[in-house]
CSV table of C-alpha atoms and ligand atoms in Angstrom, one decimal:
chain,number,residue,atom,x,y,z
A,144,UNK,CA,-66.5,-61.8,-10.7
A,145,UNK,CA,-64.4,-60.2,-8.1
A,146,UNK,CA,-63.3,-63.1,-5.8
A,147,UNK,CA,-61.6,-63.1,-2.4
A,148,UNK,CA,-59.8,-66.5,-2.1
A,149,UNK,CA,-58.6,-67.5,1.3
A,150,UNK,CA,-55.9,-70.2,1.3
A,151,UNK,CA,-55.1,-69.3,-2.3
A,152,UNK,CA,-51.4,-70.1,-1.9
A,153,UNK,CA,-52.3,-73.7,-1.0
A,154,UNK,CA,-52.1,-76.7,-3.4
A,155,UNK,CA,-55.9,-76.6,-4.0
A,156,UNK,CA,-56.3,-72.8,-3.7
A,157,UNK,CA,-53.6,-72.1,-6.3
A,158,UNK,CA,-55.4,-74.3,-8.8
A,159,UNK,CA,-58.7,-72.5,-8.1
A,160,UNK,CA,-56.9,-69.1,-8.5
A,161,UNK,CA,-55.2,-70.2,-11.7
A,162,UNK,CA,-58.5,-71.4,-13.3
A,163,UNK,CA,-60.5,-68.3,-12.0
A,164,UNK,CA,-57.9,-66.0,-13.6
A,165,UNK,CA,-58.0,-68.0,-16.9
A,166,UNK,CA,-61.8,-67.6,-16.8
A,167,UNK,CA,-61.5,-63.8,-16.5
A,168,UNK,CA,-62.3,-63.4,-12.8
A,169,UNK,CA,-60.4,-61.0,-10.6
A,170,UNK,CA,-58.8,-62.9,-7.7
A,171,UNK,CA,-57.4,-61.5,-4.4
A,172,UNK,CA,-55.6,-64.0,-2.3
A,173,UNK,CA,-55.4,-64.0,1.5
A,174,UNK,CA,-53.1,-66.6,3.0
A,175,UNK,CA,-51.0,-66.8,6.2
A,176,UNK,CA,-48.4,-68.8,4.3
A,177,UNK,CA,-48.2,-71.3,7.1
A,178,UNK,CA,-48.5,-74.1,4.6
A,179,UNK,CA,-49.2,-72.1,1.4
A,180,UNK,CA,-46.4,-71.4,-1.0
A,181,UNK,CA,-46.3,-67.9,-2.5
A,182,UNK,CA,-44.4,-69.0,-5.7
A,183,UNK,CA,-47.5,-71.0,-6.7
A,184,UNK,CA,-49.3,-67.8,-7.5
A,185,UNK,CA,-48.7,-64.8,-9.7
A,186,UNK,CA,-50.9,-62.3,-7.8
A,187,UNK,CA,-49.7,-60.8,-4.5
A,188,UNK,CA,-50.6,-62.6,-1.3
A,189,UNK,CA,-52.3,-60.5,1.4
A,190,UNK,CA,-50.9,-62.2,4.6
A,191,UNK,CA,-53.6,-62.5,7.2
A,192,UNK,CA,-54.0,-65.2,9.9
A,193,UNK,CA,-57.8,-65.6,9.9
A,194,UNK,CA,-57.8,-67.0,13.4
A,195,UNK,CA,-55.9,-64.0,14.8
A,196,UNK,CA,-57.6,-61.4,17.0
A,197,UNK,CA,-57.0,-58.7,14.4
A,198,UNK,CA,-58.4,-60.8,11.5
A,199,UNK,CA,-61.9,-59.2,11.4
A,200,UNK,CA,-60.5,-55.7,11.3
A,201,UNK,CA,-58.0,-56.6,8.5
A,202,UNK,CA,-60.6,-58.5,6.5
A,203,UNK,CA,-63.2,-55.7,6.9
A,204,UNK,CA,-60.7,-53.1,5.7
A,205,UNK,CA,-59.9,-55.3,2.7
A,206,UNK,CA,-63.6,-55.8,1.9
A,207,UNK,CA,-64.2,-52.0,2.2
A,208,UNK,CA,-61.4,-51.3,-0.2
A,209,UNK,CA,-62.4,-54.0,-2.7
A,210,UNK,CA,-66.0,-54.8,-3.5
A,211,UNK,CA,-65.9,-58.6,-3.6
A,212,UNK,CA,-68.8,-60.5,-5.3
A,213,UNK,CA,-68.0,-63.7,-3.4
A,214,UNK,CA,-65.5,-65.4,-1.1
A,215,UNK,CA,-64.0,-68.8,-1.7
A,216,UNK,CA,-62.8,-70.0,1.7
A,217,UNK,CA,-60.1,-72.7,1.6
A,218,UNK,CA,-57.8,-71.6,4.3
A,219,UNK,CA,-57.8,-74.3,7.0
A,220,UNK,CA,-55.6,-77.0,8.6
A,221,UNK,CA,-56.4,-80.4,6.9
A,222,UNK,CA,-54.3,-83.2,8.4
A,223,UNK,CA,-56.5,-85.8,9.9
A,224,UNK,CA,-53.7,-87.3,12.1
A,225,UNK,CA,-52.5,-83.9,13.3
A,226,UNK,CA,-56.1,-83.0,14.2
A,227,UNK,CA,-56.2,-85.9,16.6
A,228,UNK,CA,-52.9,-84.6,18.3
A,229,UNK,CA,-53.8,-80.9,18.5
A,230,UNK,CA,-57.7,-80.7,18.3
A,231,UNK,CA,-57.8,-77.3,20.0
A,232,UNK,CA,-55.6,-75.7,17.4
A,233,UNK,CA,-57.8,-77.2,14.6
A,234,UNK,CA,-60.9,-75.8,16.2
A,235,UNK,CA,-59.2,-72.4,16.7
A,236,UNK,CA,-57.9,-72.2,13.2
A,237,UNK,CA,-60.7,-73.9,11.2
A,238,UNK,CA,-63.7,-72.7,13.2
A,239,UNK,CA,-62.2,-69.5,14.6
A,240,UNK,CA,-60.9,-68.5,11.1
A,241,UNK,CA,-64.3,-69.1,9.5
A,242,UNK,CA,-66.1,-67.2,12.3
A,243,UNK,CA,-63.8,-64.2,11.8
A,244,UNK,CA,-64.4,-64.4,8.1
A,245,UNK,CA,-68.2,-64.5,8.5
A,246,UNK,CA,-68.1,-61.6,11.0
A,247,UNK,CA,-66.2,-59.4,8.5
A,248,UNK,CA,-68.5,-60.5,5.6
A,249,UNK,CA,-71.6,-59.7,7.7
A,250,UNK,CA,-70.1,-56.3,8.6
A,251,UNK,CA,-69.2,-55.4,5.0
A,252,UNK,CA,-72.3,-57.0,3.4
A,253,UNK,CA,-70.4,-59.6,1.4
A,254,UNK,CA,-73.1,-62.2,0.9
A,255,UNK,CA,-71.7,-65.1,-1.2
A,256,UNK,CA,-69.5,-67.9,0.2
A,257,UNK,CA,-68.1,-71.1,-1.2
A,258,UNK,CA,-66.9,-73.2,1.8
A,259,UNK,CA,-64.2,-75.9,1.5
A,260,UNK,CA,-65.7,-78.9,3.3
A,261,UNK,CA,-64.7,-82.5,3.2
A,262,UNK,CA,-65.8,-86.1,2.8
A,263,UNK,CA,-64.3,-86.4,6.3
A,264,UNK,CA,-67.7,-85.1,7.5
A,265,UNK,CA,-69.1,-88.6,6.7
A,266,UNK,CA,-66.9,-90.5,9.1
A,267,UNK,CA,-67.4,-94.2,8.5
A,268,UNK,CA,-70.2,-94.4,5.9
A,269,UNK,CA,-71.8,-97.8,5.1
A,270,UNK,CA,-73.1,-96.8,1.7
A,271,UNK,CA,-71.4,-97.8,-1.5
A,272,UNK,CA,-71.9,-94.3,-2.9
A,273,UNK,CA,-72.3,-91.6,-0.2
A,274,UNK,CA,-74.9,-88.9,-0.9
A,275,UNK,CA,-75.0,-85.5,0.8
A,276,UNK,CA,-78.1,-86.4,2.9
A,277,UNK,CA,-76.2,-89.3,4.6
A,278,UNK,CA,-76.2,-88.6,8.3
A,279,UNK,CA,-72.4,-88.7,8.7
A,280,UNK,CA,-70.6,-88.6,12.0
A,281,UNK,CA,-67.1,-87.4,11.6
A,282,UNK,CA,-64.5,-89.6,13.5
A,283,UNK,CA,-61.7,-87.1,13.8
A,284,UNK,CA,-61.4,-83.4,14.8
A,285,UNK,CA,-60.6,-82.4,11.3
A,286,UNK,CA,-63.9,-83.8,10.0
A,287,UNK,CA,-65.7,-82.3,13.0
A,288,UNK,CA,-64.4,-78.8,12.2
A,289,UNK,CA,-65.7,-79.2,8.6
A,290,UNK,CA,-69.2,-80.3,9.7
A,291,UNK,CA,-69.4,-77.4,12.2
A,292,UNK,CA,-68.2,-75.1,9.5
A,293,UNK,CA,-71.1,-76.2,7.3
A,294,UNK,CA,-73.5,-75.4,10.2
A,295,UNK,CA,-72.0,-72.0,10.6
A,296,UNK,CA,-72.5,-71.3,6.9
A,297,UNK,CA,-76.1,-72.5,7.2
A,298,UNK,CA,-76.7,-70.2,10.3
A,299,UNK,CA,-75.4,-67.2,8.4
A,300,UNK,CA,-78.4,-67.4,6.1
A,301,UNK,CA,-80.2,-65.6,8.9
A,302,UNK,CA,-78.3,-62.4,7.9
A,303,UNK,CA,-78.6,-63.1,4.1
A,304,UNK,CA,-75.5,-65.1,3.4
A,305,UNK,CA,-75.8,-67.4,0.4
A,306,UNK,CA,-73.4,-70.3,1.0
A,307,UNK,CA,-72.3,-73.5,-0.7
A,308,UNK,CA,-70.4,-76.3,1.0
A,309,UNK,CA,-68.2,-78.4,-1.2
A,310,UNK,CA,-67.3,-81.8,0.3
A,311,UNK,CA,-64.0,-82.8,-1.3
A,312,UNK,CA,-63.2,-86.4,-1.7
A,313,UNK,CA,-59.6,-87.4,-2.2
A,314,UNK,CA,-57.9,-84.7,-4.2
A,315,UNK,CA,-54.8,-85.4,-6.2
A,316,UNK,CA,-52.9,-84.6,-9.4
A,317,UNK,CA,-51.5,-81.3,-10.5
A,318,UNK,CA,-51.8,-78.9,-13.4
A,319,UNK,CA,-48.0,-78.2,-13.4
A,320,UNK,CA,-44.8,-78.6,-11.4
A,321,UNK,CA,-45.4,-75.1,-10.0
A,322,UNK,CA,-48.8,-76.1,-8.5
A,323,UNK,CA,-47.8,-79.6,-7.4
A,324,UNK,CA,-48.9,-80.9,-4.0
A,325,UNK,CA,-45.6,-80.7,-2.2
A,326,UNK,CA,-46.9,-81.8,1.2
A,327,UNK,CA,-46.5,-85.5,1.9
A,328,UNK,CA,-49.8,-85.9,3.6
A,329,UNK,CA,-51.9,-88.1,1.3
A,330,UNK,CA,-51.4,-91.5,-0.5
A,331,UNK,CA,-50.3,-90.3,-3.9
A,332,UNK,CA,-47.8,-87.6,-2.9
A,333,UNK,CA,-46.5,-89.8,-0.1
A,334,UNK,CA,-45.9,-92.8,-2.5
A,335,UNK,CA,-44.3,-90.6,-5.1
A,336,UNK,CA,-41.9,-89.0,-2.5
A,337,UNK,CA,-41.0,-92.5,-1.2
A,338,UNK,CA,-40.2,-93.7,-4.7
A,339,UNK,CA,-38.0,-90.7,-5.3
A,340,UNK,CA,-36.1,-91.5,-2.1
A,341,UNK,CA,-35.7,-95.1,-3.3
A,342,UNK,CA,-38.2,-96.3,-0.7
A,343,UNK,CA,-41.2,-98.6,-1.1
A,344,UNK,CA,-44.7,-97.3,-0.7
A,345,UNK,CA,-46.6,-98.8,2.2
A,346,UNK,CA,-50.2,-100.1,2.2
A,347,UNK,CA,-52.0,-99.5,5.4
A,348,UNK,CA,-54.1,-102.6,5.7
A,349,UNK,CA,-55.0,-105.4,3.2
A,350,UNK,CA,-57.6,-107.1,5.2
A,351,UNK,CA,-60.5,-104.7,4.6
A,352,UNK,CA,-63.8,-106.0,3.3
A,353,UNK,CA,-63.0,-104.8,-0.3
A,354,UNK,CA,-62.2,-106.8,-3.5
A,355,UNK,CA,-58.4,-106.6,-3.0
A,356,UNK,CA,-58.4,-106.0,0.8
A,357,UNK,CA,-57.1,-102.4,0.6
A,358,UNK,CA,-59.2,-99.2,1.2
A,359,UNK,CA,-61.2,-97.7,-1.5
A,360,UNK,CA,-61.4,-93.9,-2.1
A,361,UNK,CA,-62.8,-91.5,-4.7
A,362,UNK,CA,-59.7,-89.8,-6.2
A,363,UNK,CA,-60.6,-86.5,-8.0
A,364,UNK,CA,-58.3,-84.4,-10.0
A,365,UNK,CA,-57.5,-81.0,-8.5
A,366,UNK,CA,-58.3,-79.3,-11.8
A,367,UNK,CA,-61.8,-80.9,-11.7
A,368,UNK,CA,-62.1,-79.7,-8.1
A,369,UNK,CA,-61.1,-76.1,-9.1
A,370,UNK,CA,-63.8,-76.2,-11.8
A,371,UNK,CA,-66.4,-77.2,-9.2
A,372,UNK,CA,-65.5,-74.1,-7.1
A,373,UNK,CA,-66.2,-71.7,-10.0
A,374,UNK,CA,-69.4,-73.5,-10.8
A,375,UNK,CA,-70.4,-73.1,-7.1
A,376,UNK,CA,-69.6,-69.4,-7.2
A,377,UNK,CA,-71.7,-69.1,-10.3
A,378,UNK,CA,-74.5,-71.1,-8.7
A,379,UNK,CA,-74.6,-68.4,-5.9
A,380,UNK,CA,-75.5,-65.7,-8.5
A,381,UNK,CA,-78.7,-67.6,-9.4
A,382,UNK,CA,-81.9,-66.3,-7.6
A,383,UNK,CA,-82.4,-69.3,-5.3
A,384,UNK,CA,-80.3,-72.2,-4.2
A,385,UNK,CA,-82.1,-75.4,-3.7
A,386,UNK,CA,-79.1,-77.1,-2.1
A,387,UNK,CA,-76.3,-75.9,0.2
A,388,UNK,CA,-74.0,-79.0,0.1
A,389,UNK,CA,-72.3,-80.8,-2.8
A,390,UNK,CA,-70.0,-83.8,-3.0
A,391,UNK,CA,-67.0,-83.2,-5.3
A,392,UNK,CA,-65.7,-86.6,-6.6
A,393,UNK,CA,-65.9,-88.8,-9.6
A,394,UNK,CA,-68.3,-91.4,-8.2
A,395,UNK,CA,-65.7,-94.1,-9.0
A,396,UNK,CA,-63.7,-95.9,-6.3
A,397,UNK,CA,-60.1,-97.0,-6.5
A,398,UNK,CA,-58.2,-99.1,-4.0
A,399,UNK,CA,-54.8,-98.3,-2.5
A,400,UNK,CA,-53.4,-101.2,-4.5
A,401,UNK,CA,-55.0,-100.0,-7.7
A,402,UNK,CA,-53.5,-96.5,-7.2
A,403,UNK,CA,-50.1,-98.1,-6.7
A,404,UNK,CA,-50.5,-100.2,-9.8
A,405,UNK,CA,-51.1,-97.0,-11.7
A,406,UNK,CA,-48.0,-95.4,-10.2
A,407,UNK,CA,-45.9,-98.4,-11.4
A,408,UNK,CA,-47.2,-97.8,-14.9
A,409,UNK,CA,-46.6,-94.1,-15.0
A,410,UNK,CA,-43.3,-94.2,-13.2
A,411,UNK,CA,-41.9,-97.3,-14.9
A,412,UNK,CA,-40.7,-98.4,-11.5
A,413,UNK,CA,-41.8,-102.0,-10.7
A,414,UNK,CA,-41.7,-101.5,-7.0
A,415,UNK,CA,-42.8,-104.0,-4.3
A,416,UNK,CA,-45.2,-102.1,-1.9
A,417,UNK,CA,-44.9,-103.0,1.8
A,418,UNK,CA,-48.1,-104.5,3.2
A,419,UNK,CA,-48.5,-103.1,6.7
A,420,UNK,CA,-51.2,-103.1,9.4
A,421,UNK,CA,-54.3,-100.9,9.2
A,422,UNK,CA,-54.1,-97.3,10.1
A,423,UNK,CA,-56.7,-96.3,12.8
A,424,UNK,CA,-59.7,-94.5,11.6
A,425,UNK,CA,-59.7,-95.5,7.9
A,426,UNK,CA,-63.2,-96.3,6.5
A,427,UNK,CA,-62.9,-99.3,4.1
A,428,UNK,CA,-64.7,-97.4,1.4
A,429,UNK,CA,-65.5,-93.7,0.8
A,430,UNK,CA,-66.8,-92.9,-2.7
A,431,UNK,CA,-69.1,-90.0,-3.7
A,432,UNK,CA,-72.6,-90.2,-5.0
A,433,UNK,CA,-72.2,-87.4,-7.6
A,434,UNK,CA,-75.8,-87.2,-8.8
A,435,UNK,CA,-76.5,-83.8,-7.2
A,436,UNK,CA,-73.4,-81.9,-8.5
A,437,UNK,CA,-73.9,-83.4,-11.9
A,438,UNK,CA,-77.6,-82.5,-12.0
A,439,UNK,CA,-77.4,-79.0,-10.5
A,440,UNK,CA,-74.0,-77.7,-11.7
A,441,UNK,CA,-73.7,-79.9,-14.7
A,442,UNK,CA,-70.3,-81.0,-13.2
A,443,UNK,CA,-68.6,-84.1,-14.5
A,444,UNK,CA,-65.1,-85.0,-13.6
A,445,UNK,CA,-62.9,-84.9,-16.7
A,446,UNK,CA,-59.9,-86.9,-15.3
A,447,UNK,CA,-59.7,-90.5,-14.2
A,448,UNK,CA,-57.3,-92.3,-12.0
A,449,UNK,CA,-54.6,-92.7,-14.7
A,450,UNK,CA,-54.5,-89.0,-15.5
A,451,UNK,CA,-54.5,-88.1,-11.8
A,452,UNK,CA,-51.6,-90.3,-11.0
A,453,UNK,CA,-49.7,-89.4,-14.1
A,454,UNK,CA,-50.1,-85.6,-13.6
A,455,UNK,CA,-48.9,-86.0,-10.0
A,456,UNK,CA,-45.9,-88.0,-11.0
A,457,UNK,CA,-45.0,-85.6,-13.8
A,458,UNK,CA,-45.4,-82.6,-11.5
A,459,UNK,CA,-43.0,-84.2,-9.0
A,460,UNK,CA,-40.2,-85.0,-11.6
B,149,LIG,C1,-56.1,-92.7,1.5
B,149,LIG,C2,-55.9,-94.2,1.7
B,149,LIG,C3,-54.9,-94.8,3.8
B,149,LIG,C4,-50.9,-93.3,2.8
B,149,LIG,C5,-57.8,-87.5,3.5
B,149,LIG,C6,-58.3,-86.6,4.6
B,149,LIG,C7,-58.5,-85.3,4.1
B,149,LIG,C8,-59.5,-85.3,3.0
B,149,LIG,C9,-59.5,-86.6,2.2
B,149,LIG,C10,-59.9,-83.1,2.2
B,149,LIG,C11,-56.3,-94.6,3.1
B,149,LIG,C12,-54.1,-95.2,2.6
B,149,LIG,C13,-52.2,-93.6,2.8
B,149,LIG,C14,-49.9,-94.4,2.7
B,149,LIG,C15,-51.7,-95.9,2.5
B,149,LIG,N1,-59.3,-84.3,2.1
B,149,LIG,N2,-52.6,-94.9,2.6
B,149,LIG,N3,-50.4,-95.6,2.6
B,149,LIG,O1,-57.4,-90.6,4.8
B,149,LIG,O2,-58.7,-91.0,2.7
B,149,LIG,O3,-58.6,-88.7,3.6
B,149,LIG,O4,-58.1,-87.0,2.3
B,149,LIG,O5,-60.7,-82.9,3.0
B,149,LIG,O6,-57.3,-84.7,3.7
B,149,LIG,O7,-59.4,-87.0,5.2
B,149,LIG,O8,-56.6,-89.8,2.6
B,149,LIG,O9,-54.5,-90.1,1.3
B,149,LIG,O10,-54.4,-90.2,3.8
B,149,LIG,O11,-55.4,-92.1,2.6
B,149,LIG,O12,-52.1,-97.1,2.5
B,149,LIG,O13,-48.7,-94.2,2.7
B,149,LIG,O14,-54.6,-94.5,1.5
B,149,LIG,O15,-54.9,-95.8,4.8
B,149,LIG,O16,-56.9,-95.9,3.1
B,149,LIG,P1,-57.8,-90.1,3.5
B,149,LIG,P2,-55.1,-90.5,2.6
C-alpha cells in the first residue's frame, strides 16, 4: 500500500514506518519535527504543521501528487500534564490538525484513515479490563482531544471515509537505539534516564487499591503497536468494517513497582526507588480488554513486560 504517515518521525511513528517499509509498503512521512527526530527515519520528511493555516493546501497538493491508499495519523501532542497547562494549544494542534487532514482527504478523495487514539479516552475506568464500549470520560485535555478525534473520524463516514481508531495503552520499548523513545515523558524512559544520571526512580503513590499499592497499567511493546497499525490499514481494505475502535494492549497489568523490579533485573542496578505521594489524575488501574483486536485483527502482543523493559534499557545504553 501507498501510505501517508503523519508524525512518522516520532518514537511510535518511526516504528510504524520501519515495519511498513519492511513489509513492502511505500511510506511518505509528514512531520513538523517539533518533537519528531529526522534521524529516526530513512525516507525524507515532508515538513508540514498540520494545524497551520496552509496545511490543507499543502496536504492536498501532496495527495494530488501521490495517490495514497491510506493515511496513518499519529501527529499530535501527547503529554497529559502539559495538556492541563496549555489546553488551547492541545485542541488547536490535535483537533485542528486532524480537521485539516480530513479536509484535505475529503478534497482529494483519500478515504482510509488509521487514527492514533488513546486509553486516556477512558478517564478513570472501574473495570478490571476496559473494553471499547466502556463509556469513558476523559479527565484531561489530552484524552478529550483523542475522544473528539474519534468522533471526527466517525462523522467523516458521511462522505465515505473508512476509519479505525486505535486506543494505545502504555507504549514502551524500542526496536533499536535509533528508534528509542528519547522523551522523558513516561515511566520507563523517565526511570531509565534517572538511573543513567545516578538518580533514584520515583513511585507516584503506593496507597492505591492495588496488590502492592502502586498504579497498574497495560504496557505494550512499540513493535506490537506498529504491527497493530498495519493490521488496521489492512482491515480498511476489507469490504465492511464492523468496528471502528480497537484497544491496543496486552490485556496484562503491571504495577509501577513491578516495572521497576524488571528494570533492576535488566540494568543490574539494585536501586532503591523513592516512594512519593500520588500524582493527580492517575487511575489506579488501566488495563485493556483485548478481545476485539484479537478476534477481528488476529492481533496478539508478542512481547511481555520483561522484553519491553529490556529493549528500552538496551536502546538507552
Ligand atoms: C504510568 C504510571 C504514574 C512516572 C500516559 C498518557 C499517554 C498515554 C498513556 C498514549 C502512572 C507512574 C510515572 C514516574 C511514576 N499514551 N509514574 N513515576 O499516565 O499511564 O498514561 O501513557 O496515548 O501518554 O496518558 O503513563 O508513564 O506517565 O505513568 O510512578 O516517574 O507510572 O503515576 O501511575 P500514564 P505514565
